[in-house]
Coordinates of C-alpha atoms in Angstrom, one line a residue:
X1 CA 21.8 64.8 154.7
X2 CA 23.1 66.6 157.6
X3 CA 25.8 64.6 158.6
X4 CA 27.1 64.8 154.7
X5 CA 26.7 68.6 155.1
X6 CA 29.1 68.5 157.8
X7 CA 31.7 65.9 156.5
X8 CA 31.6 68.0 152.9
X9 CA 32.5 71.3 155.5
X10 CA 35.1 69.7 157.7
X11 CA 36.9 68.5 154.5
X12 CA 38.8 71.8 153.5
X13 CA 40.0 72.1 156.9
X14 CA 41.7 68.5 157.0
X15 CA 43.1 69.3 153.7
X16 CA 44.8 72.8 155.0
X17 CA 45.8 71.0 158.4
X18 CA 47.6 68.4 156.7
X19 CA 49.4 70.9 154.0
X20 CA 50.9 73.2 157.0
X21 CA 51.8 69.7 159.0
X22 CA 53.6 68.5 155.6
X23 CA 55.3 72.1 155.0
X24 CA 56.7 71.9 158.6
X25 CA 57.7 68.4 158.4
X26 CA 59.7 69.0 155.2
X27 CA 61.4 72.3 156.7
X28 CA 62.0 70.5 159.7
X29 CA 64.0 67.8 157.9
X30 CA 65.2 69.0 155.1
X31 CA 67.0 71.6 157.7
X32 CA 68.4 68.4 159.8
X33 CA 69.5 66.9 156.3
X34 CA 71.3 70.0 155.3
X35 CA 73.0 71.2 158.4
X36 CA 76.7 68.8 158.5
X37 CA 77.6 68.2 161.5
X38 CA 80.5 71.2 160.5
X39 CA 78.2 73.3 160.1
X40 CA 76.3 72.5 163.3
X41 CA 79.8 72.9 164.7
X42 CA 80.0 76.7 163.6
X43 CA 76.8 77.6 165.1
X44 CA 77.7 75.9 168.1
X45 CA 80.9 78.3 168.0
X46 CA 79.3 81.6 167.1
X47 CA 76.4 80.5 169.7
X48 CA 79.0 80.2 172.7
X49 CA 80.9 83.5 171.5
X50 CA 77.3 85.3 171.7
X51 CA 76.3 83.7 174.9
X52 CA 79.4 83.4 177.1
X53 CA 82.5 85.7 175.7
X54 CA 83.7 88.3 178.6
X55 CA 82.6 91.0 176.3
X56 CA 80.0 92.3 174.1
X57 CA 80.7 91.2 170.7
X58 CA 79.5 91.8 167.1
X59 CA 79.1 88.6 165.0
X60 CA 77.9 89.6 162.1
X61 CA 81.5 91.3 161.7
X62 CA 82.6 88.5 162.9
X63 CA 81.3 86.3 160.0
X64 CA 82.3 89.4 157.4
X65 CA 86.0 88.6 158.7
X66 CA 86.1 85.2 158.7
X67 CA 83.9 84.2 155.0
X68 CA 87.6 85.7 153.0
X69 CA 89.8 83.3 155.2
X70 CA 87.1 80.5 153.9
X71 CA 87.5 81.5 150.9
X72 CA 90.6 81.5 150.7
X73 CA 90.8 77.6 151.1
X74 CA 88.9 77.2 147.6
X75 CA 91.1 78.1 143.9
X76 CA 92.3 81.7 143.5
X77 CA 89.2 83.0 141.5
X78 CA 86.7 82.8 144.5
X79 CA 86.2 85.6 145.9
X80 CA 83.7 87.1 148.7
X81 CA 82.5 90.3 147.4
X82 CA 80.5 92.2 150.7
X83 CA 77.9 94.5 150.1
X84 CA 79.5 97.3 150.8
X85 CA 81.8 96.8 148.1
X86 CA 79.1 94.8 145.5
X87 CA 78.0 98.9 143.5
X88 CA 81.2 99.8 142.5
X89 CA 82.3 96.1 141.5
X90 CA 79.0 96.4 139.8
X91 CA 79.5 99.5 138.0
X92 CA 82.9 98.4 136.5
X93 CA 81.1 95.4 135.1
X94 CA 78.6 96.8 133.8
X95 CA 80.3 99.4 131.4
X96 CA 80.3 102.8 133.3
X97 CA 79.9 104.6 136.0
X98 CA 79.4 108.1 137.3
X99 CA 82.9 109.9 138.9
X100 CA 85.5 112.5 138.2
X101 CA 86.9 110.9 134.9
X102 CA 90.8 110.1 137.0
X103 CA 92.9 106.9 137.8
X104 CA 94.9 107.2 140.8
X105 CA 97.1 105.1 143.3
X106 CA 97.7 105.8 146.7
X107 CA 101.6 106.9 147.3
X108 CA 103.4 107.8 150.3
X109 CA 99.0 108.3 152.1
X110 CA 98.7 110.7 149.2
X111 CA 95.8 110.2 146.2
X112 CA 97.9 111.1 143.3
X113 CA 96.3 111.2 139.6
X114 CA 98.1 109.0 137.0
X115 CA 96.0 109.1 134.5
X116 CA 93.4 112.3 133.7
X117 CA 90.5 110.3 131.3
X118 CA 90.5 112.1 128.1
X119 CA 87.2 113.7 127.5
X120 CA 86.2 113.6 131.3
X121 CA 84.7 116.1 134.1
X122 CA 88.6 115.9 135.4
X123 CA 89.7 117.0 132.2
X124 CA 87.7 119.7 131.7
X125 CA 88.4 121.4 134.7
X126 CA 91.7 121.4 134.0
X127 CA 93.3 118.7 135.8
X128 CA 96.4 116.8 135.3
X129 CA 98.5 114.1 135.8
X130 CA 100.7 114.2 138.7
X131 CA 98.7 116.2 140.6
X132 CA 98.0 115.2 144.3
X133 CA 94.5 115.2 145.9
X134 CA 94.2 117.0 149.4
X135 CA 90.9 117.7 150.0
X136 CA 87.2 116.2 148.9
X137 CA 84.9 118.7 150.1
X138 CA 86.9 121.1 152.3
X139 CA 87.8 117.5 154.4
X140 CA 91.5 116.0 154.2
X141 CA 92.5 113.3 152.9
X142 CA 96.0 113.2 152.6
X143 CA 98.4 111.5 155.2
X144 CA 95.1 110.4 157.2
X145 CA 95.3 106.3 156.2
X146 CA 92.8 106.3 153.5
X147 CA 91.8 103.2 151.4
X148 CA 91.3 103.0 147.9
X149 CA 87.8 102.0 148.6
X150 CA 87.2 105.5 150.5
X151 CA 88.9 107.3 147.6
X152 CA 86.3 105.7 145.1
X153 CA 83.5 106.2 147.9
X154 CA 84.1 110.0 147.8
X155 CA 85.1 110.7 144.2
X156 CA 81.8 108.6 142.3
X157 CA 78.8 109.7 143.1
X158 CA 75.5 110.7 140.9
X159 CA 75.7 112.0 137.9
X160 CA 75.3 116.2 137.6
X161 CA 76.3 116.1 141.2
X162 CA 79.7 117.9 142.0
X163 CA 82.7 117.7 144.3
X164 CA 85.3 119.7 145.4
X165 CA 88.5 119.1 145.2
X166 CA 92.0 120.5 146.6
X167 CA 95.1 119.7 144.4
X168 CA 99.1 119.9 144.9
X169 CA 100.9 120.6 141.8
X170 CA 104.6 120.6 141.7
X171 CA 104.5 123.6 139.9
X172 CA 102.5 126.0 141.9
X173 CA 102.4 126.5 145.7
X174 CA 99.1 127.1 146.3
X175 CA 96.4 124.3 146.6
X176 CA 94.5 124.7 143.5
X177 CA 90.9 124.5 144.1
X178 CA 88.7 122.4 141.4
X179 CA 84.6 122.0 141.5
X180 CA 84.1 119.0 139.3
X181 CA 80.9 118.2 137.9
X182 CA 80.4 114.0 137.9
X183 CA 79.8 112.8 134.6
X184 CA 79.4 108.8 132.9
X185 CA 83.2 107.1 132.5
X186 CA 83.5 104.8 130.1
X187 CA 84.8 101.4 131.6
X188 CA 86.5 99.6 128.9
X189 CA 88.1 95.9 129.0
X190 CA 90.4 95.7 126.2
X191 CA 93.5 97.2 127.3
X192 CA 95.6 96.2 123.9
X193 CA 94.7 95.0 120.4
X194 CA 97.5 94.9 117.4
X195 CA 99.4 92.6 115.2
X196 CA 102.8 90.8 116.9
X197 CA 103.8 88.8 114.2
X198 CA 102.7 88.7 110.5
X199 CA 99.2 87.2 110.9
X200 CA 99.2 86.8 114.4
X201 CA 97.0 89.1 116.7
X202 CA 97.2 89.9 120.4
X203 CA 94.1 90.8 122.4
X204 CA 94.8 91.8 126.2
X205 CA 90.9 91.6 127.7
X206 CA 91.3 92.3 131.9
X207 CA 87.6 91.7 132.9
X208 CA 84.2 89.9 131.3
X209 CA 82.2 92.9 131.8
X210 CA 79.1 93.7 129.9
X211 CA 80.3 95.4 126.9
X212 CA 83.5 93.3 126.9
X213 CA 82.3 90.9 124.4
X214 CA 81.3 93.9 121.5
X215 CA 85.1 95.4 122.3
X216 CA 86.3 91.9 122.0
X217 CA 84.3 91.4 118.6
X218 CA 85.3 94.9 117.4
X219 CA 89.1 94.0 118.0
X220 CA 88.9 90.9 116.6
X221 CA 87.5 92.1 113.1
X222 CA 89.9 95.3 113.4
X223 CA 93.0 92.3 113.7
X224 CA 91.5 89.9 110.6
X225 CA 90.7 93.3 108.1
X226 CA 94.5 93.7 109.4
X227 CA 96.0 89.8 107.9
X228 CA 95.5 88.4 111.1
X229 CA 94.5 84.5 111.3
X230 CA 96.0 83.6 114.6
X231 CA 95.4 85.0 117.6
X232 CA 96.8 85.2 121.3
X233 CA 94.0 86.2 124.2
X234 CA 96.0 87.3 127.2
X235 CA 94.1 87.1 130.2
X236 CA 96.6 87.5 132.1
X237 CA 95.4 89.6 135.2
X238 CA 91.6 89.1 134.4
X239 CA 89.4 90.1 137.6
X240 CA 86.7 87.8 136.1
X241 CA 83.2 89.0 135.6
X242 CA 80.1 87.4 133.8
X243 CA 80.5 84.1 132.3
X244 CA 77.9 84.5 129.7
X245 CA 80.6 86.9 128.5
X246 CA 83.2 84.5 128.2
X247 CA 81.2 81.8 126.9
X248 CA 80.4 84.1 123.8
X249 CA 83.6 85.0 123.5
X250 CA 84.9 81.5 123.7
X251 CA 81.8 80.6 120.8
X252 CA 84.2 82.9 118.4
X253 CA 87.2 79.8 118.3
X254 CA 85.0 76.9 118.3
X255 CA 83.0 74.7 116.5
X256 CA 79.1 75.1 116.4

């Protein structure tokens, strides 16, 4: 009776022994299996850079420089997005975000508006287009090298939360001075919808974001109620987005 007391308390300890020696063995070689020897060839690289370059180098920038050039051997649609730059790609997708309510392009190292969006905190400050942002919060940022993705960094920001900014306007010589209020901007994908040819409609869509599909589905009733039976979908330009998106939109020409 004793012995069998034993053997019945030795038994959950062989079971757990041999479930951590199968969970290693199947890490150890499904990691051999999965590694190609290109790969192990990469490690090998980035190991010797770590170990034995003259100086003190960073490889995780490393790898964030060298993942677009990979990339860039696969189609022209795939993309590496970091994570620096994953919110604001996300925000466009997804319908909104929170900002000043402008469009703007960078000309000559200057952030000049070309678009005011009607309705927004831009707007109701008084705003316009043409006019040429010097200052975001007392700091400079004309003629220092800024990027686009600075620009956005500084000008969206939480909602109710406000900025200041210094404008140029070609018709006053003063810096005009503008506290703007961030509000919600509307992202929308449909940049035209109207009737080319007696019924034949033309839908230009330039992302699959989240609300693209209802816009789509809006446009595409607005274009029928208008004698439209054919239609022409330019995507021309499309950044791409979510592919349930496009699969719904696709569902709209085919058959069940």
């Amino acid at each position: 009776m004793k012995n069998s007391k034993n053997t019945i308390a030795w038994i959950p300890i062989v079971i757990a022994l041999s479930l951590i020696g199968g969970i290693w063995l199947g890490l150890h070689f499904s990691n051999k299996v999965s590694h190609t020897s290109g790969q192990r060839k990469l490690d090998n690289i980035l190991g010797l850079i770590e170990s034995d370059y003259v100086d003190e180098v960073d490889i995780d920038s490393i790898i964030e420089l060298t993942i677009p050039k990979l990339m860039a051997n696969l189609d022209p649609h795939s993309t590496y997005i970091p994570a620096s730059e994953l919110q604001a790609v996300n925000e466009d997708l997804d319908g909104s975000f929170s900002g000043v309510g402008i469009q703007f392009m960078l000309n000559n190292d200057t952030i000049t508006v070309i678009e005011v969006i009607s309705g927004g905190p831009a707007e109701k400050v008084g705003m316009m287009t043409g006019d040429r942002i010097v200052k975001v919060d007392d700091e400079i940022v004309a003629g220092i090298g800024i990027t686009q993705e600075q620009v956005l960094k500084k000008l969206r920001g939480e909602r109710d939360t406000k900025v200041k900014l210094g404008i140029k306007r070609p018709t006053s010589k003063k810096t005009l001075k503008f506290d703007v209020t961030r509000g919600d901007i509307p992202v929308t994908s449909i940049d035209a919808a109207y009737i080319v040819n007696p019924g034949i409609g033309y839908i230009k869509v330039n992302k699959f974001g989240r609300t693209t599909y209802d816009e789509f589905w809006q446009s595409l009733n607005d274009l029928k109620r208008d004698g439209a039976q054919d239609f022409i979908i330019d995507l021309r330009g499309n950044t791409g987005g979510f592919m349930e998106i496009a699969f719904m939109m696709a569902n709209e020409f085919l058959e069940k």
